[in-house]
Amino acid sequence: MSTPVGFWNRNWGFITLAVVALAMPLLVADAYLLSILAFMATRFMVVIGLSLLLGQAGQISLGHAAFVAIGAYGSALLVTRLSMNPWLAMVVAAVLAAGVAGVIGIPTLKLKGHYLAMATLGFGEIVFILLVQLKGLTRGTDGITGIPPLTLGSLDFSQPRLYHVLVWLVALIVFRLALNLSESRVGRSLKALRRSELAAESLGVNASWRKLQVFMISAVFASLAGSFDAHYVQFISPDSYGITFSVILVCSVVIGGFRSVWGALWGTLATVILPEVIKRIHEDAVNLVFGILLILIVVLLPVKSGPLARVAHDVRCLFHREERG
Amino acid sequence: MPLMRLDGVSKRFGGLEALREVSFALHVGQIMALIGPNGAGKTTLFNCVAGADRPSAGQVFFRGEDVTGRPAHAMCRAGLARTFQHSRLFDDLTVLENVIVGRHCRTYAGLAAAFLRLPRHGREERESREQAMHALTRVGLADRAQDEAGSLPLGERHLLEIARGLATEPVLLLLDEPAAGLNDEETANLGHCVRRIRDDGVTILLVEHDMTFVMDISDQVVVLDYGRKIADGPPLMIQADPEVIRAYLGEDLE
Ligand SMILES: Nc1ncnc2c1ncn2[C@@H]1O[C@H](COP(=O)(O)OP(=O)(O)OP(=O)(O)O)[C@@H](O)[C@H]1O
Ligand SMILES: [Mg+2]
């Protein structure tokens, strides 16, 4: 169907990323650095999903940490309490996350702009509070320990190198799926409704259903990431899944750039590497920097010209309500 | 049987009655104009028949079926396309992509096909592209296909909205003030374009303030005033109607 040259021209970016990502364990010996890189893969998955939701469909979620939590706690509880196979547990948790996204999405995605931001923020808080308060199930702030690492036959994924390859493979698949989606009929309908739901609907796009679909997809990606992290770190507690994390996720999408799913990669790189650098300078400065970043984004909102105009415009669109008529 | 029939359609916004029991019928192959002073309820009527809004009372029949309250995407699939008074292009997409969105209601590739790039998705995309180019050709915008929609001047924005609507393969096309902001030459061009579309078998209902344009192009005119239908007939009769003249007092009715 297509020539090798054409294939390369269309896919060189993805192929380069895949080669670099999968070759890292050969180049990097430092265990800490390897774990950061592996952690980058799971973060990438979450940001990809959120990028589809924010960037393609133009719907904000300030509660996405909740879906990562559903993946992490889902896996941890199913495996430690019910002795379920970890791979199966991961799938069950992802289905659960999709289900929750469906139920939450039906009423909230009817809302626009600020209202959607508030509703998803509330949802994230509720999940966080449940994690802390349902002590019988989640052990509250003590968290869950002793989550077994993933294995497959004789492969033991608690080994940093092997785990790195595993999570990056999954992240690359997720990325490929998202890229395909954004270039498809479905992706085009998302970009259309982001601009004008009324116009998209008038051309046959069922906007509510499409928004719900992306919301559920992004929940599944987030949940998978949560499950992988939980098995690798072998310990989870509610702290990791609060509003701060949700805000960092949204920042990643915004910093990386909205229009293309590739922005998810740049945003992830920035928001994973930046804190590592800051930590070297001062341990507690990370939240401060993200706070400043958030303020900067808000301050830049009204910018109408210059290099940042486009980003500012896209962020404004997230909070914009379409007039009828 | 009329293509579309409104039966006592009313629309209330709080205390405001934007439409009061409006009834009329639109026949296949017609160009019908809907006119009336500002705020008469013309756009509201479009929204109610196109599924963007739901009538408070009354019924809308389209192709013999009661379609009252059906959502816009279902109306599109049923063969109704529309443009908007304040253009609602997808500004950050190209002209061609805007029109391809119009193929959405005639194509099927779902999530699986999109995620996995199934061959049938590729086939459908190629077809959509061709059909969209065809629609652009019909309005004379083919050479702008690769430009960003946001870069088009007003006149071409109207045409692009029409092309987008045509891509949905409509039997009925609603145009909300297509000549607004156009110069004489562009208006004349629009007139030719609209006639050609009608000759290709698409029935047309348009809202327009440009009376020369309206009287020139339409077979039938419906006049709204404060949400009420005050006249309905061929252009010559409408121009002579005393109640229409009273509603338009101070405005130039040619
Ligand atoms: N969503 C809405 N909520 C409240 N009032 C509305 C809404 N949409 C329209 N109206 C009111 O309904 C009346 C009819 O408005 P509509 O936009 O249908 O008029 P129009 O005939 O299209 O006018 P124009 O020629 O200015 O476009 C106006 O008084 C308007 O303010
Ligand atoms: Mg109007």
Coordinates of C-alpha atoms and ligand atoms in Angstrom, one line a residue:
Chain A
M1 CA 0.0 0.0 0.0
S2 CA 2.7 2.5 1.0
T3 CA 6.3 2.8 0.1
P4 CA 9.0 2.4 2.9
V5 CA 10.0 6.0 2.3
G6 CA 6.4 7.2 2.8
F7 CA 6.0 5.1 5.9
W8 CA 9.2 6.6 7.3
N9 CA 8.1 10.1 6.5
R10 CA 4.9 9.7 8.3
N11 CA 6.2 7.8 11.3
W12 CA 9.8 8.9 11.9
G13 CA 8.9 10.8 15.0
F14 CA 7.1 7.8 16.6
I15 CA 9.8 5.3 15.5
T16 CA 12.6 7.6 16.9
L17 CA 10.7 7.9 20.2
A18 CA 10.2 4.1 20.4
V19 CA 13.9 3.3 19.7
V20 CA 15.1 5.9 22.2
A21 CA 12.7 4.9 24.9
L22 CA 13.3 1.2 24.6
A23 CA 17.1 1.6 24.3
M24 CA 17.3 3.6 27.5
P25 CA 18.0 0.6 29.8
L26 CA 21.1 -0.2 27.7
L27 CA 22.4 3.4 28.1
V28 CA 21.4 4.1 31.7
A29 CA 22.9 2.2 34.6
D30 CA 21.8 4.3 37.5
A31 CA 18.8 2.6 39.2
Y32 CA 17.2 5.8 40.4
L33 CA 17.4 7.4 36.9
L34 CA 15.9 4.2 35.4
S35 CA 13.0 4.4 37.9
I36 CA 12.4 8.0 36.9
L37 CA 12.3 7.0 33.3
A38 CA 9.9 4.2 34.0
F39 CA 7.8 6.6 36.0
M40 CA 7.8 8.9 33.1
A41 CA 6.1 6.2 31.0
T42 CA 3.1 5.9 33.3
R43 CA 2.8 9.6 33.6
F44 CA 2.9 9.8 29.9
M45 CA -0.1 7.5 29.6
V46 CA -2.1 9.6 31.9
V47 CA -1.2 12.8 30.1
I48 CA -2.0 11.3 26.7
G49 CA -5.5 10.5 27.9
L50 CA -5.9 14.0 29.3
S51 CA -4.5 15.5 26.2
L52 CA -7.2 13.8 24.2
L53 CA -9.8 15.2 26.5
L54 CA -8.4 18.7 26.9
G55 CA -6.6 19.2 23.6
Q56 CA -8.7 17.3 21.1
A57 CA -12.2 17.5 22.7
G58 CA -11.7 20.8 24.7
Q59 CA -13.2 19.4 27.9
I60 CA -11.3 20.1 31.1
S61 CA -10.9 17.7 34.0
L62 CA -9.4 18.8 37.2
G63 CA -10.0 15.5 38.9
H64 CA -8.1 13.1 36.8
A65 CA -5.9 11.9 39.7
A66 CA -9.0 10.0 40.8
F67 CA -8.8 7.7 37.8
V68 CA -5.2 7.0 38.5
A69 CA -6.2 6.2 42.0
I70 CA -9.0 3.8 40.8
G71 CA -6.3 1.9 38.8
A72 CA -3.9 1.8 41.7
Y73 CA -6.3 0.9 44.5
G74 CA -8.3 -1.3 42.2
S75 CA -5.2 -3.4 41.4
A76 CA -3.8 -3.3 44.9
L77 CA -7.1 -4.4 46.5
L78 CA -8.1 -7.0 44.0
V79 CA -4.6 -8.6 44.2
T80 CA -3.9 -8.3 47.9
R81 CA -7.5 -9.0 49.2
L82 CA -8.9 -11.3 46.5
S83 CA -5.6 -12.8 45.2
M84 CA -6.7 -12.0 41.7
N85 CA -4.2 -12.4 38.9
P86 CA -2.5 -8.9 38.6
W87 CA -3.0 -8.6 34.9
L88 CA -6.6 -9.5 35.2
A89 CA -6.9 -7.1 38.2
M90 CA -5.4 -4.3 36.0
V91 CA -8.1 -4.9 33.4
V92 CA -10.9 -5.1 35.9
A93 CA -9.7 -1.8 37.5
A94 CA -9.6 -0.2 34.0
V95 CA -13.1 -1.3 33.3
L96 CA -14.2 0.1 36.7
A97 CA -12.5 3.4 35.9
A98 CA -14.3 3.5 32.5
G99 CA -17.6 2.8 34.3
V100 CA -17.0 5.5 36.9
A101 CA -16.1 7.9 34.1
G102 CA -19.3 7.0 32.3
V103 CA -21.5 7.6 35.3
I104 CA -19.7 10.8 36.3
G105 CA -19.4 12.0 32.7
I106 CA -23.1 11.9 31.9
P107 CA -24.1 14.7 34.2
T108 CA -20.8 16.7 34.3
L109 CA -20.0 16.8 30.6
K110 CA -23.2 18.6 30.0
L111 CA -21.5 21.5 31.9
K112 CA -19.3 23.9 30.1
G113 CA -16.1 25.8 31.1
H114 CA -15.8 26.8 34.7
Y115 CA -18.7 24.6 35.7
L116 CA -17.1 21.5 34.3
A117 CA -13.8 22.5 36.0
M118 CA -15.6 22.8 39.3
A119 CA -17.6 19.5 38.9
T120 CA -14.5 17.5 38.0
L121 CA -12.6 19.1 40.8
G122 CA -15.3 18.0 43.2
F123 CA -15.3 14.5 41.8
G124 CA -11.5 14.3 42.4
E125 CA -11.9 15.5 46.0
I126 CA -14.7 13.0 46.7
V127 CA -12.5 10.1 45.5
F128 CA -9.6 11.5 47.6
I129 CA -11.8 11.7 50.7
L130 CA -13.1 8.2 50.2
L131 CA -9.5 6.9 49.9
V132 CA -8.7 8.5 53.3
Q133 CA -12.0 7.7 55.1
L134 CA -12.9 4.2 53.9
K135 CA -10.3 2.9 56.3
G136 CA -11.7 -0.6 56.3
L137 CA -11.1 -0.9 52.6
T138 CA -8.2 1.4 51.9
R139 CA -6.4 1.6 55.3
G140 CA -6.8 5.3 55.1
T141 CA -3.6 7.4 55.2
D142 CA -1.5 4.4 56.1
G143 CA -1.9 3.2 52.6
I144 CA -1.6 -0.3 51.2
T145 CA 1.7 -2.2 51.4
G146 CA 2.9 -5.5 50.1
I147 CA 1.5 -5.1 46.6
P148 CA 3.3 -7.9 44.6
P149 CA 5.3 -6.9 41.6
L150 CA 4.2 -8.0 38.1
T151 CA 5.4 -11.2 36.7
L152 CA 4.9 -13.1 33.5
G153 CA 6.2 -16.7 33.5
S154 CA 9.8 -16.4 34.5
L155 CA 9.9 -12.6 33.8
D156 CA 10.1 -10.6 37.0
F157 CA 9.1 -7.0 36.4
S158 CA 10.4 -5.7 39.7
Q159 CA 13.7 -5.7 37.9
P160 CA 14.2 -2.0 36.8
R161 CA 15.4 -2.8 33.3
L162 CA 12.7 -5.2 32.5
Y163 CA 10.0 -3.0 34.0
H164 CA 11.2 -0.1 32.0
V165 CA 10.8 -2.0 28.8
L166 CA 7.3 -3.2 29.8
V167 CA 5.9 0.2 30.8
W168 CA 7.4 2.0 27.8
L169 CA 6.0 -0.7 25.5
V170 CA 2.6 -0.1 27.0
A171 CA 3.0 3.7 26.9
L172 CA 4.1 3.5 23.2
I173 CA 1.0 1.5 22.4
V174 CA -1.2 3.9 24.2
F175 CA 0.5 6.8 22.4
R176 CA 0.1 5.1 19.0
L177 CA -3.6 4.5 19.6
A178 CA -4.0 8.2 20.6
L179 CA -2.2 9.4 17.6
N180 CA -4.3 7.2 15.3
L181 CA -7.5 8.5 17.1
S182 CA -6.6 12.1 16.6
E183 CA -6.1 11.6 12.9
S184 CA -9.3 9.8 12.4
R185 CA -12.9 10.5 11.8
V186 CA -13.5 10.4 15.5
G187 CA -10.6 12.7 16.2
R188 CA -11.9 15.2 13.7
S189 CA -15.3 15.2 15.3
L190 CA -13.6 16.0 18.6
K191 CA -11.7 18.9 17.2
A192 CA -14.9 20.1 15.7
L193 CA -16.9 20.0 18.8
R194 CA -14.1 21.7 20.7
R195 CA -14.6 24.7 18.4
S196 CA -18.4 24.6 18.3
E197 CA -20.6 21.9 19.7
L198 CA -23.6 23.5 18.0
A199 CA -21.9 23.3 14.5
A200 CA -20.5 19.8 15.1
E201 CA -24.0 18.6 16.2
S202 CA -25.5 20.1 13.1
L203 CA -23.1 18.1 11.0
G204 CA -24.1 14.8 12.6
V205 CA -21.7 14.6 15.6
N206 CA -23.4 13.3 18.7
A207 CA -21.3 15.6 20.9
S208 CA -22.4 14.3 24.3
W209 CA -21.6 10.7 23.3
R210 CA -18.2 11.7 21.8
K211 CA -17.3 13.6 24.9
L212 CA -18.3 10.7 27.1
Q213 CA -16.2 8.4 24.9
V214 CA -13.0 10.4 25.3
F215 CA -13.6 10.9 29.0
M216 CA -13.9 7.1 29.4
I217 CA -10.8 6.5 27.3
S218 CA -8.8 8.9 29.3
A219 CA -10.0 7.3 32.5
V220 CA -8.8 3.9 31.2
F221 CA -5.3 5.2 30.3
A222 CA -5.1 6.9 33.7
S223 CA -6.2 3.7 35.5
L224 CA -3.6 1.5 33.6
A225 CA -0.9 3.9 34.7
G226 CA -2.1 3.8 38.3
S227 CA -2.0 0.0 38.2
F228 CA 1.5 -0.2 36.8
D229 CA 2.8 2.3 39.4
A230 CA 1.2 0.5 42.2
H231 CA 2.8 -2.9 41.3
Y232 CA 6.2 -1.3 40.8
V233 CA 6.3 0.8 43.9
Q234 CA 4.5 -1.9 45.9
F235 CA 2.9 0.7 48.1
I236 CA 0.2 3.2 47.6
S237 CA -1.4 5.9 49.8
P238 CA -4.0 8.7 49.1
D239 CA -1.3 11.4 49.1
S240 CA -0.3 10.7 45.6
Y241 CA -3.8 11.2 44.2
G242 CA -4.9 14.6 45.5
I243 CA -5.7 17.8 43.7
T244 CA -2.0 18.7 43.3
F245 CA -1.5 15.7 41.1
S246 CA -4.6 16.6 39.0
V247 CA -3.3 20.1 38.6
I248 CA 0.2 18.9 37.6
L249 CA -1.5 16.7 35.0
V250 CA -3.4 19.6 33.5
C251 CA -0.2 21.7 33.6
S252 CA 1.6 19.0 31.6
V253 CA -1.0 19.1 28.8
V254 CA -1.0 22.9 28.7
I255 CA 2.8 23.2 28.8
G256 CA 3.3 20.5 26.1
G257 CA 0.9 22.2 23.8
F258 CA -2.7 21.4 23.1
R259 CA -3.2 20.9 19.4
S260 CA -1.3 17.7 18.9
V261 CA -1.1 14.6 21.0
W262 CA 2.7 15.0 20.7
G263 CA 2.3 17.8 23.2
A264 CA 1.7 15.1 25.8
L265 CA 5.3 13.9 25.3
W266 CA 6.8 17.3 25.7
G267 CA 4.5 18.1 28.7
T268 CA 5.5 14.9 30.4
L269 CA 9.2 15.4 29.9
A270 CA 8.9 18.9 31.3
T271 CA 6.8 18.1 34.3
V272 CA 8.8 15.0 35.3
I273 CA 12.3 16.4 34.7
L274 CA 11.6 19.9 36.2
P275 CA 10.7 18.6 39.7
E276 CA 13.8 16.4 39.7
V277 CA 16.0 19.4 39.0
I278 CA 14.2 21.5 41.5
K279 CA 14.5 18.8 44.2
R280 CA 18.2 19.0 43.9
I281 CA 18.0 22.7 44.7
H282 CA 15.4 22.6 47.4
E283 CA 13.3 19.6 48.5
D284 CA 10.1 21.6 49.1
A285 CA 10.2 23.9 46.1
V286 CA 8.4 21.6 43.8
N287 CA 4.9 22.6 44.7
L288 CA 5.9 26.2 44.8
V289 CA 7.1 26.0 41.2
F290 CA 4.0 24.3 40.0
G291 CA 2.0 26.9 41.9
I292 CA 3.9 29.7 40.1
L293 CA 3.4 27.8 36.8
L294 CA -0.3 27.7 37.3
I295 CA -0.4 31.4 38.1
L296 CA 1.6 32.1 35.0
I297 CA -0.9 30.2 32.9
V298 CA -3.7 32.1 34.4
V299 CA -1.9 35.4 33.9
L300 CA -1.2 34.6 30.3
L301 CA -4.8 33.8 29.6
P302 CA -5.7 37.2 28.2
V303 CA -2.6 37.3 25.8
K304 CA -3.9 37.8 22.3
S305 CA -0.6 38.1 20.3
G306 CA 2.9 36.9 20.4
P307 CA 4.3 33.4 20.6
L308 CA 2.0 32.4 23.5
A309 CA -1.2 33.7 22.0
R310 CA -2.2 30.3 20.6
V311 CA -1.7 28.4 23.9
A312 CA -3.5 31.2 25.8
H313 CA -6.4 31.1 23.3
D314 CA -6.7 27.3 23.7
V315 CA -6.8 27.6 27.4
R316 CA -9.4 30.3 27.2
C317 CA -11.5 28.0 25.0
L318 CA -11.6 25.5 27.8
F319 CA -13.5 28.0 29.9
H320 CA -15.6 29.4 27.1
R321 CA -19.4 28.8 26.9
E322 CA -20.9 28.7 23.5
E323 CA -23.8 31.0 22.8
R324 CA -26.7 29.4 21.1
G325 CA -28.5 30.9 18.1
Chain B
M1 CA -46.8 16.0 0.8
P2 CA -44.7 18.9 1.9
L3 CA -41.0 18.3 2.7
M4 CA -41.4 20.1 6.0
R5 CA -44.4 21.3 7.9
L6 CA -44.6 23.3 11.0
D7 CA -47.8 23.0 13.0
G8 CA -48.4 25.6 15.7
V9 CA -44.7 25.8 16.8
S10 CA -44.1 28.0 19.8
K11 CA -41.0 28.8 21.7
R12 CA -40.8 30.5 25.1
F13 CA -37.7 31.9 26.8
G14 CA -38.9 32.6 30.3
G15 CA -41.5 35.3 29.8
L16 CA -40.5 36.0 26.2
E17 CA -42.6 34.4 23.5
A18 CA -40.0 34.1 20.7
L19 CA -42.4 32.1 18.5
R20 CA -46.2 32.0 18.7
E21 CA -48.0 29.2 17.0
V22 CA -46.1 29.4 13.7
S23 CA -47.4 27.1 11.0
F24 CA -46.3 26.8 7.4
A25 CA -45.3 24.2 4.8
L26 CA -42.3 24.0 2.6
H27 CA -42.4 22.0 -0.6
V28 CA -39.7 20.0 -2.4
G29 CA -37.6 22.2 -4.8
Q30 CA -38.6 25.5 -3.3
I31 CA -36.5 28.4 -2.3
M32 CA -38.4 29.8 0.7
A33 CA -37.4 33.0 2.5
L34 CA -38.1 33.7 6.1
I35 CA -38.0 37.4 6.8
G36 CA -38.9 39.7 9.7
P37 CA -37.5 42.6 11.7
N38 CA -34.6 42.0 14.2
G39 CA -35.7 39.8 17.0
A40 CA -38.7 38.4 15.2
G41 CA -37.7 34.8 16.0
K42 CA -36.2 33.7 12.7
T43 CA -33.1 32.1 14.2
T44 CA -35.2 30.7 16.9
L45 CA -37.3 29.0 14.3
F46 CA -34.2 27.6 12.6
N47 CA -33.0 26.2 15.9
C48 CA -36.3 24.6 16.6
V49 CA -36.6 22.8 13.3
A50 CA -32.9 21.9 13.1
G51 CA -32.9 20.3 16.6
A52 CA -30.6 22.9 18.2
D53 CA -33.5 23.9 20.4
R54 CA -36.8 22.2 21.4
P55 CA -40.1 23.9 20.6
S56 CA -42.2 24.7 23.8
A57 CA -45.3 23.6 21.9
G58 CA -46.3 22.5 18.4
Q59 CA -44.9 20.0 16.0
V60 CA -42.4 19.8 13.2
F61 CA -42.8 17.3 10.4
F62 CA -39.9 16.5 8.1
R63 CA -40.3 14.0 5.2
G64 CA -43.6 12.9 6.6
E65 CA -42.3 12.1 10.1
D66 CA -42.9 13.9 13.3
V67 CA -39.3 15.1 14.2
T68 CA -40.3 17.5 17.0
G69 CA -37.5 17.7 19.6
R70 CA -35.1 15.4 17.8
P71 CA -31.4 16.3 18.4
A72 CA -29.5 18.2 15.8
H73 CA -27.2 15.2 14.8
A74 CA -30.3 13.1 14.1
M75 CA -31.8 15.9 12.0
C76 CA -28.6 16.0 10.0
R77 CA -28.7 12.3 9.4
A78 CA -32.4 12.7 8.3
G79 CA -31.3 15.1 5.6
L80 CA -31.4 18.6 7.1
A81 CA -28.3 20.9 7.0
R82 CA -27.9 24.4 8.2
T83 CA -25.6 27.4 8.4
F84 CA -25.3 29.8 11.3
Q85 CA -26.0 33.5 11.4
H86 CA -22.7 34.1 13.3
S87 CA -20.4 31.7 11.4
R88 CA -19.4 28.7 13.4
L89 CA -16.5 27.4 11.4
F90 CA -13.9 25.2 13.0
D91 CA -11.3 27.9 12.7
D92 CA -8.2 25.9 13.5
L93 CA -9.0 23.2 11.0
T94 CA -8.3 23.6 7.3
V95 CA -11.1 24.5 4.8
L96 CA -11.1 20.9 3.6
E97 CA -11.2 19.4 7.1
N98 CA -14.2 21.6 7.9
V99 CA -16.1 20.1 5.1
I100 CA -14.9 16.6 5.9
V101 CA -16.6 17.0 9.3
G102 CA -19.8 17.4 7.2
R103 CA -19.2 13.8 6.1
H104 CA -19.5 12.6 9.7
C105 CA -23.2 11.7 9.4
R106 CA -22.6 9.6 6.3
T107 CA -19.6 7.7 7.5
Y108 CA -19.3 5.0 10.1
A109 CA -15.7 4.3 11.3
G110 CA -15.9 4.1 15.1
L111 CA -13.4 3.9 17.9
A112 CA -11.9 0.5 16.9
A113 CA -11.4 1.5 13.3
A114 CA -9.9 4.8 14.4
F115 CA -7.6 3.3 17.1
L116 CA -6.3 0.5 14.9
R117 CA -6.3 2.3 11.6
L118 CA -8.4 -0.5 10.0
P119 CA -8.4 -0.5 6.2
R120 CA -12.0 0.4 6.0
H121 CA -11.3 3.6 7.9
G122 CA -8.7 4.5 5.3
R123 CA -11.1 3.8 2.5
E124 CA -13.8 5.9 4.1
E125 CA -11.4 8.8 4.7
R126 CA -10.4 8.8 1.0
E127 CA -14.1 8.9 0.0
S128 CA -14.8 11.6 2.5
R129 CA -12.0 13.7 1.1
E130 CA -13.3 13.3 -2.4
Q131 CA -16.9 14.2 -1.5
A132 CA -15.7 17.2 0.5
M133 CA -13.6 18.4 -2.4
H134 CA -16.7 18.1 -4.5
A135 CA -18.8 20.1 -2.1
L136 CA -16.0 22.8 -2.1
T137 CA -16.1 22.9 -5.9
R138 CA -19.9 23.4 -5.8
V139 CA -19.4 26.7 -3.9
G140 CA -16.2 27.7 -5.7
L141 CA -13.8 27.2 -2.8
A142 CA -11.8 24.3 -4.1
D143 CA -8.6 26.3 -4.4
R144 CA -8.8 27.3 -0.7
A145 CA -8.9 23.7 0.5
Q146 CA -5.6 23.7 2.3
D147 CA -6.0 27.1 3.9
E148 CA -6.9 27.4 7.6
A149 CA -10.6 28.2 7.9
G150 CA -9.9 31.0 10.3
S151 CA -8.0 32.9 7.6
L152 CA -11.0 33.2 5.2
P153 CA -12.7 36.6 4.6
L154 CA -16.4 36.8 5.6
G155 CA -17.8 36.1 2.2
E156 CA -15.9 32.9 1.9
R157 CA -16.8 31.9 5.4
H158 CA -20.5 31.9 4.4
L159 CA -19.7 29.8 1.4
L160 CA -17.6 27.4 3.5
E161 CA -20.5 26.9 5.9
I162 CA -22.7 26.1 2.9
A163 CA -20.2 23.6 1.5
R164 CA -19.9 22.0 4.9
G165 CA -23.7 21.6 4.9
L166 CA -23.8 20.2 1.4
A167 CA -21.3 17.6 2.4
T168 CA -23.9 16.1 4.6
E169 CA -26.0 15.3 1.5
P170 CA -29.1 17.3 2.6
V171 CA -32.5 17.4 1.1
L172 CA -33.2 20.6 2.9
L173 CA -30.7 23.4 3.5
L174 CA -31.3 26.2 6.0
L175 CA -29.3 29.4 5.5
D176 CA -29.3 32.0 8.3
E177 CA -28.5 35.4 6.7
P178 CA -26.0 34.1 4.1
A179 CA -25.7 37.5 2.5
A180 CA -25.0 39.5 5.6
G181 CA -21.8 41.6 5.2
L182 CA -21.3 40.7 1.6
N183 CA -20.8 43.3 -1.2
D184 CA -23.0 43.4 -4.3
E185 CA -20.7 41.1 -6.3
E186 CA -20.4 38.5 -3.5
T187 CA -24.2 38.6 -3.0
A188 CA -24.8 38.0 -6.7
N189 CA -22.3 35.1 -6.6
L190 CA -24.1 33.7 -3.6
G191 CA -27.4 34.0 -5.4
H192 CA -26.1 31.9 -8.3
C193 CA -24.7 29.4 -5.9
V194 CA -27.9 29.0 -4.0
R195 CA -29.9 28.6 -7.3
R196 CA -27.5 26.0 -8.5
I197 CA -27.8 24.0 -5.3
R198 CA -31.6 24.2 -5.6
D199 CA -31.3 23.0 -9.2
D200 CA -29.3 20.0 -7.9
G201 CA -32.4 19.0 -5.9
V202 CA -31.9 20.6 -2.5
T203 CA -34.8 22.5 -1.1
I204 CA -33.8 25.8 0.5
L205 CA -35.1 27.8 3.5
L206 CA -33.2 31.1 4.0
V207 CA -33.4 34.0 6.4
E208 CA -32.2 37.2 4.9
H209 CA -32.5 41.0 5.5
D210 CA -31.4 41.9 2.0
M211 CA -34.8 42.4 0.4
T212 CA -33.5 42.7 -3.2
F213 CA -31.9 39.3 -2.7
V214 CA -34.9 37.8 -1.1
M215 CA -37.5 39.0 -3.6
D216 CA -35.2 38.0 -6.4
I217 CA -34.4 34.5 -5.4
S218 CA -37.4 33.1 -3.5
D219 CA -40.5 31.3 -4.6
Q220 CA -42.3 31.8 -1.3
V221 CA -41.8 34.2 1.6
V222 CA -42.9 33.7 5.2
V223 CA -42.9 36.9 7.3
L224 CA -42.5 36.8 11.1
D225 CA -43.1 39.7 13.5
Y226 CA -42.7 39.3 17.2
G227 CA -42.8 35.6 16.8
R228 CA -46.1 35.5 14.9
K229 CA -46.4 34.7 11.2
I230 CA -48.0 37.7 9.6
A231 CA -47.8 36.8 6.0
D232 CA -47.0 33.8 3.7
G233 CA -47.0 33.9 -0.1
P234 CA -45.1 34.6 -3.3
P235 CA -42.7 37.6 -3.2
L236 CA -44.9 40.0 -5.2
M237 CA -47.9 39.4 -2.9
I238 CA -45.7 39.9 0.2
Q239 CA -44.4 43.2 -1.1
A240 CA -47.9 44.5 -1.4
D241 CA -49.1 43.1 2.0
P242 CA -50.2 46.0 4.2
E243 CA -49.4 44.2 7.5
V244 CA -45.9 43.4 6.2
I245 CA -45.4 47.1 5.2
R246 CA -46.5 48.1 8.7
A247 CA -44.1 45.7 10.4
Y248 CA -41.3 47.0 8.3
L249 CA -42.3 50.7 8.6
G250 CA -39.2 52.7 8.3
E251 CA -37.4 49.9 6.6
D252 CA -36.9 49.8 2.9
L253 CA -39.0 47.0 1.4
E254 CA -37.9 47.9 -2.1
Ligands
LIG1 N1 -31.4 31.4 24.1 C1 -32.2 32.5 24.3 N2 -32.6 32.9 25.5 C2 -33.4 33.9 25.7 N3 -33.9 34.7 24.7 C3 -33.6 34.4 23.5 C4 -32.7 33.3 23.2 N4 -32.6 33.2 21.8 C5 -33.3 34.2 21.3 N5 -33.9 34.9 22.3 C6 -34.8 36.0 22.1 O1 -35.8 35.6 21.2 C7 -36.2 36.7 20.3 C8 -36.0 36.2 18.9 O2 -34.6 36.0 18.6 P1 -34.0 35.5 17.3 O3 -32.6 35.4 17.4 O4 -34.8 34.3 16.9 O5 -34.4 36.7 16.3 P2 -34.1 36.9 14.8 O6 -35.3 37.0 14.1 O7 -33.1 35.8 14.3 O8 -33.3 38.3 14.8 P3 -32.1 38.8 13.9 O9 -32.7 39.3 12.6 O10 -31.6 39.9 14.7 O11 -31.1 37.7 13.8 C9 -35.2 37.8 20.7 O12 -36.0 38.7 21.5 C10 -34.1 37.2 21.4 O13 -33.6 38.1 22.3
MG2 MG -31.2 35.7 13.6

